[in-house]
Tab-separated table of C-alpha atoms in Angstrom:
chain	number	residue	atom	x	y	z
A	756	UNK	CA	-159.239	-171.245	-80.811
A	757	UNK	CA	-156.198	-168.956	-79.434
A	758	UNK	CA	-153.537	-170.428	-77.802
A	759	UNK	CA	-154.800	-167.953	-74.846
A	760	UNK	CA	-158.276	-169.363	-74.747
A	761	UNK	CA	-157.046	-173.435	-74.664
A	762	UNK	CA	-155.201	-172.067	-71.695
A	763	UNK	CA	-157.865	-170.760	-69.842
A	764	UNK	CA	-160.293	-173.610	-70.967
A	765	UNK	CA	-157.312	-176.260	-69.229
A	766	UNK	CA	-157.203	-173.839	-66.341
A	767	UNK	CA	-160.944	-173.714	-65.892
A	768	UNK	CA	-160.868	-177.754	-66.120
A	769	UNK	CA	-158.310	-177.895	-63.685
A	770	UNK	CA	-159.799	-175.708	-61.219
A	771	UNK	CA	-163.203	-177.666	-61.357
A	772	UNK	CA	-161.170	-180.900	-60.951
A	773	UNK	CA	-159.798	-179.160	-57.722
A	774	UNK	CA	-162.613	-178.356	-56.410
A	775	UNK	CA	-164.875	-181.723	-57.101
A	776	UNK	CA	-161.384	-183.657	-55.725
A	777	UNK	CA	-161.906	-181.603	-52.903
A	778	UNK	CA	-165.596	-181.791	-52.297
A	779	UNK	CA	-165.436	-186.245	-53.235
A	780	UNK	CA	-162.521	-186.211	-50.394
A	781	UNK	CA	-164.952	-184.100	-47.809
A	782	UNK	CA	-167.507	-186.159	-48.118
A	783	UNK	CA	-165.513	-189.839	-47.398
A	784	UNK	CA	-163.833	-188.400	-44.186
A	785	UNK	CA	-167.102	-187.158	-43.194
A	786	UNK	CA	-168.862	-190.342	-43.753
A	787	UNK	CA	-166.543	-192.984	-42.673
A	788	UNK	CA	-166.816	-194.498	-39.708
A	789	UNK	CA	-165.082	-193.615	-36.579
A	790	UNK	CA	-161.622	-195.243	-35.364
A	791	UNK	CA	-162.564	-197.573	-32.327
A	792	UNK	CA	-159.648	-195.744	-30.154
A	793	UNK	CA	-160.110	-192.154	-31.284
A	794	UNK	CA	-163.457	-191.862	-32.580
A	795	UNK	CA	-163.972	-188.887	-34.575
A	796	UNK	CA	-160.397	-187.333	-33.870
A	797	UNK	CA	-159.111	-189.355	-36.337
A	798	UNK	CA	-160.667	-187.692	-39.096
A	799	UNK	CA	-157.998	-184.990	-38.905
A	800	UNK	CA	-156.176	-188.064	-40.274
A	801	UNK	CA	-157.887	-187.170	-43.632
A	802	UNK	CA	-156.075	-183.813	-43.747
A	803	UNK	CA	-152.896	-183.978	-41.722
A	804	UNK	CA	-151.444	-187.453	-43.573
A	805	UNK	CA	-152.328	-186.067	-47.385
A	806	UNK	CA	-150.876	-182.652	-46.673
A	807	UNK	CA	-147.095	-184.220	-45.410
A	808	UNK	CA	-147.373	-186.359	-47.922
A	809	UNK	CA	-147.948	-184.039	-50.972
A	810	UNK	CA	-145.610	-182.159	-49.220
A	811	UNK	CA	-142.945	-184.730	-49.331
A	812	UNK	CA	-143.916	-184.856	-53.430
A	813	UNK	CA	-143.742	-181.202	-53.876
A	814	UNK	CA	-140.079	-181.159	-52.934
A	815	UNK	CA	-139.134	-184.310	-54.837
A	816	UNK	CA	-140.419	-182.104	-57.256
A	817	UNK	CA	-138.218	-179.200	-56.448
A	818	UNK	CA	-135.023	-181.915	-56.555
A	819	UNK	CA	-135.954	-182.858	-59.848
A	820	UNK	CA	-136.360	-179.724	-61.205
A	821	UNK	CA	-133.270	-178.104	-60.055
A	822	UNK	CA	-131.477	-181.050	-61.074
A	823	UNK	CA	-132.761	-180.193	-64.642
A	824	UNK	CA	-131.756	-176.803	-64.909
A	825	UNK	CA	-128.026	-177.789	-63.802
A	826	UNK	CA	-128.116	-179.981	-66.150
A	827	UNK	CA	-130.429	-177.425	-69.162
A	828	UNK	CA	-128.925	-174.100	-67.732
A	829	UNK	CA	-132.687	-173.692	-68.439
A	830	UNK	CA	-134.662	-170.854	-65.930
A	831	UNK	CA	-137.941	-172.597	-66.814
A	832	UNK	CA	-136.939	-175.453	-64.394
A	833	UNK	CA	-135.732	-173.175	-61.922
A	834	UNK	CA	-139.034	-171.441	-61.843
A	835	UNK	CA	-141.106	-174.994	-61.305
A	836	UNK	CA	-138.389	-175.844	-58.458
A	837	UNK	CA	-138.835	-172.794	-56.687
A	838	UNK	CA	-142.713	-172.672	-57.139
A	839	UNK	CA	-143.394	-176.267	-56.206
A	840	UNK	CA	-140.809	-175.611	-52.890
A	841	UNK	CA	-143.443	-172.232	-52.444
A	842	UNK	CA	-146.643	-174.764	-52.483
A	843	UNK	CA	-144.686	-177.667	-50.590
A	844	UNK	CA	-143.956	-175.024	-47.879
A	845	UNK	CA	-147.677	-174.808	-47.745
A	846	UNK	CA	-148.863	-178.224	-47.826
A	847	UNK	CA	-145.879	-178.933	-44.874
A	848	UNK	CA	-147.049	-175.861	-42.669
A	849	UNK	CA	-151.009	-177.144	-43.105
A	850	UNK	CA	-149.478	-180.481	-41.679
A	851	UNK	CA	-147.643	-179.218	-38.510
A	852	UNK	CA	-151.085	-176.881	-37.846
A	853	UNK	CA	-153.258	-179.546	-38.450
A	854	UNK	CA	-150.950	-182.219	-36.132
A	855	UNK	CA	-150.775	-180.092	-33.278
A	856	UNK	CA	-154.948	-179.616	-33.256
A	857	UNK	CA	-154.862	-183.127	-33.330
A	858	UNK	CA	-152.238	-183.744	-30.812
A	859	UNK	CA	-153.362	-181.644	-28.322
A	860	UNK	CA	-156.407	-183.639	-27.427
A	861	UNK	CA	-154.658	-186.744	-27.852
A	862	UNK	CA	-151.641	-186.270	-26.166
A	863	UNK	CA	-152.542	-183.048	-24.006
A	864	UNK	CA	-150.060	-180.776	-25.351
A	865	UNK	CA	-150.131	-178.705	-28.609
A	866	UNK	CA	-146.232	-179.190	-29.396
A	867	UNK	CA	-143.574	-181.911	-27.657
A	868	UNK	CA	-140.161	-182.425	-28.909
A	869	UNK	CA	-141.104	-185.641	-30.901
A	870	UNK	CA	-138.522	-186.945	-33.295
A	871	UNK	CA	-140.720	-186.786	-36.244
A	872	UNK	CA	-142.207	-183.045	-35.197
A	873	UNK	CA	-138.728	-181.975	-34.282
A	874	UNK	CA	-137.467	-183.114	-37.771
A	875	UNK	CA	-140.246	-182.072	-39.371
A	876	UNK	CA	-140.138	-178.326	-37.952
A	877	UNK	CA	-136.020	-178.422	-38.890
A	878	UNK	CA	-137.141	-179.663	-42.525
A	879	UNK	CA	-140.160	-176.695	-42.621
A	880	UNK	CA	-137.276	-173.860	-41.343
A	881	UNK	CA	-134.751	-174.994	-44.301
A	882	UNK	CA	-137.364	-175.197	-47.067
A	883	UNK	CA	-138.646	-171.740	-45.934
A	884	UNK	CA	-134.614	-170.768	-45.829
A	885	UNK	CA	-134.325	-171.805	-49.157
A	886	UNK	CA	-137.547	-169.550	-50.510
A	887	UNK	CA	-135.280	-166.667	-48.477
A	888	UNK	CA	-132.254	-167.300	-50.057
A	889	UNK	CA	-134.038	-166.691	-53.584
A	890	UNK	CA	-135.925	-163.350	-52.167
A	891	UNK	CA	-131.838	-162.182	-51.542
A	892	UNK	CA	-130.592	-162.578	-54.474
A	893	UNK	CA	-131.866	-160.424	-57.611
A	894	UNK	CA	-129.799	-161.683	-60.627
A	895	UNK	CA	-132.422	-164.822	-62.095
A	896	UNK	CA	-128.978	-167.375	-63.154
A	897	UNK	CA	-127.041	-166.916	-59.944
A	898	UNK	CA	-130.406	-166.949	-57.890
A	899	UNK	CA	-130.876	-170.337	-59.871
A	900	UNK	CA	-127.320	-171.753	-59.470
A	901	UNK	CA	-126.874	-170.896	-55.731
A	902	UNK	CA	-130.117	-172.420	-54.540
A	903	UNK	CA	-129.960	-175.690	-56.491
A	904	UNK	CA	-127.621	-176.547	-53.495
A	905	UNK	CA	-129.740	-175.943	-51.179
A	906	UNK	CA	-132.707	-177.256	-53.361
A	907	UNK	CA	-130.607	-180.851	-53.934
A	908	UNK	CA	-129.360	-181.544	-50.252
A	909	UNK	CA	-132.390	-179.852	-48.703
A	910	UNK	CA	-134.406	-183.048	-49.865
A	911	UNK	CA	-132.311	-186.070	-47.932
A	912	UNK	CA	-134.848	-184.590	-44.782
A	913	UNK	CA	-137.733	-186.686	-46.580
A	914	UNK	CA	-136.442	-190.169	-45.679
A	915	UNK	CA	-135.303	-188.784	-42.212
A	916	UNK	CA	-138.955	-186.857	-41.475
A	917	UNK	CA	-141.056	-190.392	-42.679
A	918	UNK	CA	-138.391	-192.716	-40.618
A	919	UNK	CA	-137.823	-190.683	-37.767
A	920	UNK	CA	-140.712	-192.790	-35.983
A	921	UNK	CA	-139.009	-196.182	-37.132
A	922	UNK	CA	-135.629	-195.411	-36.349
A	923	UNK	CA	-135.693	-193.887	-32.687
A	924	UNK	CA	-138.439	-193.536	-30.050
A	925	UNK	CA	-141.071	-191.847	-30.249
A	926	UNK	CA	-144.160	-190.525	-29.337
A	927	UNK	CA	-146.029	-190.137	-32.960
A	928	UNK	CA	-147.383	-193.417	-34.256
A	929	UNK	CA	-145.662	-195.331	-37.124
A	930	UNK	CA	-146.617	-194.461	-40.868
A	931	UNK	CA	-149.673	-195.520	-41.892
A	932	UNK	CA	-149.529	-195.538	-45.721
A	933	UNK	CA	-145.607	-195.913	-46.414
A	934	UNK	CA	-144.966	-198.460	-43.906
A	935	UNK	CA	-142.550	-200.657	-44.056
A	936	UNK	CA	-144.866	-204.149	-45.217
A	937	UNK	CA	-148.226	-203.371	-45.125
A	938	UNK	CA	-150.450	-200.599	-44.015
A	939	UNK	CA	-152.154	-201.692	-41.013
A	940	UNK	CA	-155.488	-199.199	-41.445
A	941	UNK	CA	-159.298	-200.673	-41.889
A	942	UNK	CA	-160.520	-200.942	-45.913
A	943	UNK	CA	-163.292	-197.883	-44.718
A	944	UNK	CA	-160.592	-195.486	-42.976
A	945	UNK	CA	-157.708	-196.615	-45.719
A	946	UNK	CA	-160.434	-195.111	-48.950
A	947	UNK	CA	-160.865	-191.460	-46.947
A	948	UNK	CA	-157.363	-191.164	-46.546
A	949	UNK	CA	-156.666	-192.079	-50.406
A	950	UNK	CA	-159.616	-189.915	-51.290
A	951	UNK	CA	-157.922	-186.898	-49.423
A	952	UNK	CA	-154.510	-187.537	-50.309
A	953	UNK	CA	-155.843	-187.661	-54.413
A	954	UNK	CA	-157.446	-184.574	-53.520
A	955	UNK	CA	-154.417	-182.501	-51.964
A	956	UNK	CA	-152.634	-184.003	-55.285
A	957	UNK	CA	-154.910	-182.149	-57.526
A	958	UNK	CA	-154.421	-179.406	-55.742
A	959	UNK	CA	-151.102	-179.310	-55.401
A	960	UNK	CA	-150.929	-179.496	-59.165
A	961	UNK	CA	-153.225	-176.737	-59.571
A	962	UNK	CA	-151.399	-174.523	-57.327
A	963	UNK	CA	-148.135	-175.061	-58.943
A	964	UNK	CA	-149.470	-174.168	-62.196
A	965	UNK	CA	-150.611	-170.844	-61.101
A	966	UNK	CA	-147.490	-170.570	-59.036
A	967	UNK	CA	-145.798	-170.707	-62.258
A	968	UNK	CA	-147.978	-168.499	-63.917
A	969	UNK	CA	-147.666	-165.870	-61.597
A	970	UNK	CA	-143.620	-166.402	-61.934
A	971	UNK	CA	-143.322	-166.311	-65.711
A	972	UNK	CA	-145.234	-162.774	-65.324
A	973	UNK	CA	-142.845	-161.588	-62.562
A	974	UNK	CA	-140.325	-162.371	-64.442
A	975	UNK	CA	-141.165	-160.795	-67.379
A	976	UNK	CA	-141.850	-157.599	-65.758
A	977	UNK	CA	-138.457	-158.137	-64.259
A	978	UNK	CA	-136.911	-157.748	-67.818
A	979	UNK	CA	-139.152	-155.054	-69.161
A	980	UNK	CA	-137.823	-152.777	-65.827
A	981	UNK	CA	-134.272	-153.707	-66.194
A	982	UNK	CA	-134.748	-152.527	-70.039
A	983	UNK	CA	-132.565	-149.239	-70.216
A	984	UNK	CA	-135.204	-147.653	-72.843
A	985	UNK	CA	-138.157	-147.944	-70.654
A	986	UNK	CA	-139.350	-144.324	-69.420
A	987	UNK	CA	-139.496	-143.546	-65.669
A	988	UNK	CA	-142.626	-142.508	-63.951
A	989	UNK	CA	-143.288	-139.077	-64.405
A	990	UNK	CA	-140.667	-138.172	-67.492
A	991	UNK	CA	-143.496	-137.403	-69.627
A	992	UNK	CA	-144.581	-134.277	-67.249
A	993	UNK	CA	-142.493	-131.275	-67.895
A	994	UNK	CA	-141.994	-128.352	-65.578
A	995	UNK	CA	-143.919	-125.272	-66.392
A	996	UNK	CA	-142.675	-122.508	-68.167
A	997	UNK	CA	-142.370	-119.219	-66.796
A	998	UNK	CA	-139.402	-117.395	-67.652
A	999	UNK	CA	-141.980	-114.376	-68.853
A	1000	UNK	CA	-143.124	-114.051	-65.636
A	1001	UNK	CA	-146.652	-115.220	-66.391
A	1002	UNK	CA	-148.313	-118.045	-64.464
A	1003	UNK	CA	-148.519	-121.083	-66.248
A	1004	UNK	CA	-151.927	-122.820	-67.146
């Protein structure tokens, strides 16, 4: 078997695991039993707490990464930093979307100026400043060496976004997972909420590979056009000749 084919095989096992995470995860928040104070609101629990939460991973990832090419000089961990802050930015924009059509009938407003949405909506507008600052600059190493910065400081907004609720007033509930001593969440409620935050992991995973994927080939296309043999568009088509006044055919 090709190297090709093994790829595609682990590609096609990876998008079935996706999928069956996905469908296993649908079924326990549809099948769990109500929350005694918000019924059958709270099953946009199931979505909203995995997807900030495999956000928060997808840019420990980034941090990582970037940390390994300063230290490799290596673009390979450039291009997982930059894809896994592309599918973090994602996951964190599903989150604010998915908390505000949950807020709205629980609080009455789509959007208040909540420490931990406030934070959160700062932490979305750097991440997606940090994607921009890689759009602006065309040269791959200094691309790589003047985002890392951004990509290493960018992630100390974690710890603020989870604590924001713990450390000042505020109207969003405490965490419910990562909470300081125990989660305080029924056995039923606590197993949908694992279930979709396992799925949303799988996918995250999946999406990064193909991020990466999709990279690798820009970037290779990126060195065949910068390539000072490659023929332009067109240079094969040659004007006609008629300096003996004939019409060409």
């Amino acid at each position: 078997m090709t190297n090709a084919s093994s790829d595609a095989n682990n590609m096609r096992w990876l998008d079935l695991a996706a999928v069956g995470a996905l469908v296993v995860a649908l079924g326990f928040a549809l099948f769990s039993p109500p929350d005694v104070v918000q019924g059958d609101l709270t099953r946009m629990m199931y979505i909203h707490v995995p997807t900030i939460l495999v956000a928060y991973g997808a840019f420990a990832v980034t941090t990582v990464t970037t940390i390994g090419y300063l230290v490799t000089k290596s673009l390979k961990w450039d291009t997982i930093a930059a894809s896994s802050a592309e599918v973090g930015v994602v996951f964190l924009g599903l989150a604010i979307a998915t908390g505000m059509i949950w807020g709205k009938p629980v609080w009455g407003v789509w959007w208040t100026w909540d420490a931990r949405l406030t934070t959160t909506a700062i932490m979305f507008f750097i991440y997606l400043g940090y994607l921009g600052l890689r759009r602006s600059i065309p040269d791959p190493a200094a691309r790589a060496q003047r985002s890392a910065i951004l990509g290493i400081v960018a992630v100390v907004q974690i710890p603020i976004v989870h604590f924001s609720v713990v450390w000042w007033n505020a109207l969003h509930q405490p965490p419910t997972i990562l909470r300081p001593g125990d989660p305080q969440i029924d056995t039923p409620l606590l197993g949908a909420l694992l279930a979709g935050l396992g799925a949303f992991a799988v996918v995250y995973v999946w999406l990064l590979v193909r991020r990466v994927q999709l990279a690798n080939i820009d970037a290779e296309l990126e060195v065949r056009d910068a390539a000072p043999d490659v023929p332009l568009a067109g240079e094969a088509v040659s004007a006609p000749d008629l300096s003996d006044g004939g019409v060409a055919s």
